[in-house]
Amino acid sequence: MLSMTRIGLAPVLGYLIIEEDFNIALGVFALAGLTDLLDGFIARNWASQKSALGSALDPLADKILISILYVSLTYADLIPVPLTYMIISRDVMLIAAVFYVRYRTLPTPRTLSKYFNPCYATARLKPTFISKVNTAVQLILVAASLAAPVFNYADSIYLQILWCFTAFTTAASAYSYYHYGRKTVQVIKGR
């Protein structure tokens, strides 16, 4: 339910940013962040609330939210195009790798119903440390970029430094998945 709320808030946020309603967008972004924190807290503390569907929807909701935020903030000239291209390209490559691993770990006969069934888990991707850092940095950049027009610091050198740091952690994260590859994938036996 919380992941679906985040997915539903993503286009609303995109619209608010494109319409340059940054005050409300900042509040909606905070609400989306709160649903993510609450979702993680509930999953960690109440085992009965964990589900295969939820574990598939949570990262999907995050990717949808981040992608829409970066595209709309780039449209509003608050984040540079090359940085958004870099972030989305990395995510597309990760998603393609996940689809490939999913295909390779499905037992035969491989069917579409098995492939797209989130309750039939065959592998788990373990994020690298730099990937976790990158996620935090990307979210900080989104929050700072959303707040920039509200608090009049859109041309700040500190925001530009944050762009560079985000680019660095994004590249390092992509490299870490390439370098550590198989070590980041845990195949679930007995499926």
GROMACS .gro file of C-alpha atoms in nm:
model
  191
    1MET     CA    1   0.000   0.000   0.000
    2LEU     CA    2   0.281   0.243   0.092
    3SER     CA    3   0.481   0.157  -0.220
    4MET     CA    4   0.170   0.210  -0.434
    5THR     CA    5   0.121   0.549  -0.266
    6ARG     CA    6   0.478   0.641  -0.362
    7ILE     CA    7   0.417   0.530  -0.721
    8GLY     CA    8   0.100   0.741  -0.726
    9LEU     CA    9   0.280   1.046  -0.585
   10ALA     CA   10   0.554   1.032  -0.851
   11PRO     CA   11   0.352   1.182  -1.141
   12VAL     CA   12   0.197   1.437  -0.904
   13LEU     CA   13   0.546   1.547  -0.806
   14GLY     CA   14   0.653   1.563  -1.171
   15TYR     CA   15   0.352   1.780  -1.255
   16LEU     CA   16   0.413   2.014  -0.960
   17ILE     CA   17   0.779   2.058  -1.058
   18ILE     CA   18   0.701   2.123  -1.425
   19GLU     CA   19   0.436   2.376  -1.316
   20GLU     CA   20   0.704   2.529  -1.088
   21ASP     CA   21   0.497   2.486  -0.774
   22PHE     CA   22   0.806   2.406  -0.570
   23ASN     CA   23   0.658   2.479  -0.224
   24ILE     CA   24   0.392   2.210  -0.260
   25ALA     CA   25   0.635   1.979  -0.445
   26LEU     CA   26   0.872   1.996  -0.148
   27GLY     CA   27   0.591   1.892   0.086
   28VAL     CA   28   0.478   1.607  -0.142
   29PHE     CA   29   0.840   1.490  -0.169
   30ALA     CA   30   0.861   1.484   0.211
   31LEU     CA   31   0.540   1.277   0.219
   32ALA     CA   32   0.684   1.032  -0.038
   33GLY     CA   33   1.001   1.004   0.172
   34LEU     CA   34   0.792   0.939   0.481
   35THR     CA   35   0.606   0.653   0.307
   36ASP     CA   36   0.942   0.498   0.213
   37LEU     CA   37   1.075   0.521   0.570
   38LEU     CA   38   0.750   0.385   0.712
   39ASP     CA   39   0.747   0.101   0.458
   40GLY     CA   40   1.101  -0.004   0.556
   41PHE     CA   41   1.027   0.029   0.928
   42ILE     CA   42   0.715  -0.189   0.905
   43ALA     CA   43   0.890  -0.454   0.692
   44ARG     CA   44   1.182  -0.476   0.940
   45ASN     CA   45   0.972  -0.484   1.257
   46TRP     CA   46   0.661  -0.683   1.163
   47ALA     CA   47   0.748  -1.002   0.977
   48SER     CA   48   0.380  -1.066   0.905
   49GLN     CA   49   0.376  -0.749   0.692
   50LYS     CA   50   0.660  -0.865   0.465
   51SER     CA   51   0.558  -0.996   0.125
   52ALA     CA   52   0.721  -1.094  -0.203
   53LEU     CA   53   0.501  -0.838  -0.379
   54GLY     CA   54   0.607  -0.567  -0.136
   55SER     CA   55   0.975  -0.650  -0.176
   56ALA     CA   56   0.933  -0.618  -0.554
   57LEU     CA   57   0.721  -0.302  -0.540
   58ASP     CA   58   0.945  -0.108  -0.299
   59PRO     CA   59   1.252  -0.079  -0.528
   60LEU     CA   60   1.023  -0.029  -0.828
   61ALA     CA   61   0.850   0.261  -0.652
   62ASP     CA   62   1.190   0.410  -0.566
   63LYS     CA   63   1.311   0.386  -0.929
   64ILE     CA   64   0.989   0.537  -1.065
   65LEU     CA   65   1.000   0.821  -0.813
   66ILE     CA   66   1.369   0.899  -0.870
   67SER     CA   67   1.335   0.885  -1.250
   68ILE     CA   68   1.034   1.117  -1.258
   69LEU     CA   69   1.198   1.357  -1.013
   70TYR     CA   70   1.523   1.379  -1.208
   71VAL     CA   71   1.350   1.423  -1.545
   72SER     CA   72   1.115   1.692  -1.414
   73LEU     CA   73   1.391   1.873  -1.221
   74THR     CA   74   1.600   1.869  -1.538
   75TYR     CA   75   1.304   2.007  -1.734
   76ALA     CA   76   1.282   2.287  -1.474
   77ASP     CA   77   1.657   2.358  -1.525
   78LEU     CA   78   1.744   2.263  -1.167
   79ILE     CA   79   1.956   1.957  -1.251
   80PRO     CA   80   2.186   1.934  -1.557
   81VAL     CA   81   2.086   1.705  -1.846
   82PRO     CA   82   2.410   1.499  -1.846
   83LEU     CA   83   2.365   1.411  -1.477
   84THR     CA   84   2.007   1.298  -1.530
   85TYR     CA   85   2.115   1.096  -1.833
   86MET     CA   86   2.390   0.931  -1.626
   87ILE     CA   87   2.154   0.841  -1.340
   88ILE     CA   88   1.879   0.703  -1.561
   89SER     CA   89   2.130   0.512  -1.778
   90ARG     CA   90   2.275   0.344  -1.468
   91ASP     CA   91   1.926   0.248  -1.350
   92VAL     CA   92   1.830   0.111  -1.693
   93MET     CA   93   2.149  -0.101  -1.696
   94LEU     CA   94   2.075  -0.231  -1.346
   95ILE     CA   95   1.717  -0.315  -1.440
   96ALA     CA   96   1.837  -0.496  -1.755
   97ALA     CA   97   2.085  -0.694  -1.542
   98VAL     CA   98   1.808  -0.786  -1.297
   99PHE     CA   99   1.588  -0.907  -1.585
  100TYR     CA  100   1.878  -1.114  -1.718
  101VAL     CA  101   1.952  -1.268  -1.376
  102ARG     CA  102   1.582  -1.338  -1.330
  103TYR     CA  103   1.572  -1.523  -1.662
  104ARG     CA  104   1.891  -1.722  -1.592
  105THR     CA  105   1.781  -1.832  -1.242
  106LEU     CA  106   1.431  -1.950  -1.336
  107PRO     CA  107   1.410  -2.328  -1.356
  108THR     CA  108   1.290  -2.480  -1.678
  109PRO     CA  109   1.038  -2.465  -1.823
  110ARG     CA  110   1.067  -2.086  -1.818
  111THR     CA  111   0.726  -1.929  -1.865
  112LEU     CA  112   0.605  -1.571  -1.869
  113SER     CA  113   0.376  -1.637  -1.575
  114LYS     CA  114   0.673  -1.763  -1.368
  115TYR     CA  115   0.897  -1.481  -1.492
  116PHE     CA  116   0.659  -1.201  -1.391
  117ASN     CA  117   0.530  -1.362  -1.071
  118PRO     CA  118   0.689  -1.161  -0.783
  119CYS     CA  119   0.595  -1.438  -0.540
  120TYR     CA  120   0.833  -1.674  -0.721
  121ALA     CA  121   1.167  -1.535  -0.602
  122THR     CA  122   1.479  -1.686  -0.761
  123ALA     CA  123   1.750  -1.432  -0.680
  124ARG     CA  124   1.814  -1.135  -0.457
  125LEU     CA  125   2.030  -0.836  -0.549
  126LYS     CA  126   2.241  -0.714  -0.258
  127PRO     CA  127   2.326  -0.346  -0.302
  128THR     CA  128   2.692  -0.250  -0.267
  129PHE     CA  129   2.800   0.003  -0.004
  130ILE     CA  130   2.871   0.272  -0.265
  131SER     CA  131   2.528   0.207  -0.416
  132LYS     CA  132   2.365   0.281  -0.080
  133VAL     CA  133   2.575   0.599  -0.052
  134ASN     CA  134   2.473   0.692  -0.407
  135THR     CA  135   2.104   0.650  -0.328
  136ALA     CA  136   2.139   0.881  -0.028
  137VAL     CA  137   2.334   1.139  -0.231
  138GLN     CA  138   2.076   1.128  -0.513
  139LEU     CA  139   1.795   1.190  -0.264
  140ILE     CA  140   1.986   1.474  -0.099
  141LEU     CA  141   2.035   1.631  -0.442
  142VAL     CA  142   1.663   1.601  -0.519
  143ALA     CA  143   1.570   1.763  -0.186
  144ALA     CA  144   1.829   2.039  -0.231
  145SER     CA  145   1.718   2.102  -0.591
  146LEU     CA  146   1.352   2.117  -0.491
  147ALA     CA  147   1.434   2.357  -0.210
  148ALA     CA  148   1.663   2.576  -0.425
  149PRO     CA  149   1.391   2.792  -0.586
  150VAL     CA  150   1.196   2.807  -0.258
  151PHE     CA  151   1.496   2.941  -0.062
  152ASN     CA  152   1.663   3.126  -0.354
  153TYR     CA  153   1.989   2.934  -0.392
  154ALA     CA  154   1.942   2.781  -0.739
  155ASP     CA  155   2.275   2.926  -0.859
  156SER     CA  156   2.472   2.817  -0.552
  157ILE     CA  157   2.821   2.673  -0.596
  158TYR     CA  158   2.730   2.418  -0.326
  159LEU     CA  159   2.451   2.282  -0.545
  160GLN     CA  160   2.697   2.250  -0.833
  161ILE     CA  161   2.942   2.066  -0.606
  162LEU     CA  162   2.657   1.832  -0.512
  163TRP     CA  163   2.596   1.768  -0.886
  164CYS     CA  164   2.960   1.662  -0.922
  165PHE     CA  165   2.951   1.444  -0.611
  166THR     CA  166   2.630   1.279  -0.733
  167ALA     CA  167   2.792   1.209  -1.071
  168PHE     CA  168   3.095   1.059  -0.896
  169THR     CA  169   2.890   0.830  -0.668
  170THR     CA  170   2.667   0.727  -0.961
  171ALA     CA  171   2.970   0.628  -1.171
  172ALA     CA  172   3.131   0.452  -0.873
  173SER     CA  173   2.808   0.265  -0.803
  174ALA     CA  174   2.776   0.150  -1.165
  175TYR     CA  175   3.139   0.035  -1.160
  176SER     CA  176   3.088  -0.150  -0.830
  177TYR     CA  177   2.806  -0.356  -0.981
  178TYR     CA  178   3.018  -0.425  -1.289
  179HIS     CA  179   3.327  -0.514  -1.082
  180TYR     CA  180   3.156  -0.721  -0.812
  181GLY     CA  181   2.884  -0.859  -1.043
  182ARG     CA  182   2.820  -1.212  -0.921
  183LYS     CA  183   2.898  -1.126  -0.559
  184THR     CA  184   2.599  -0.888  -0.550
  185VAL     CA  185   2.351  -1.155  -0.664
  186GLN     CA  186   2.232  -1.418  -0.420
  187VAL     CA  187   2.055  -1.708  -0.593
  188ILE     CA  188   1.775  -1.851  -0.380
  189LYS     CA  189   1.794  -2.231  -0.378
  190GLY     CA  190   1.506  -2.473  -0.371
  191ARG     CA  191   1.275  -2.284  -0.608
   0.00000   0.00000   0.00000
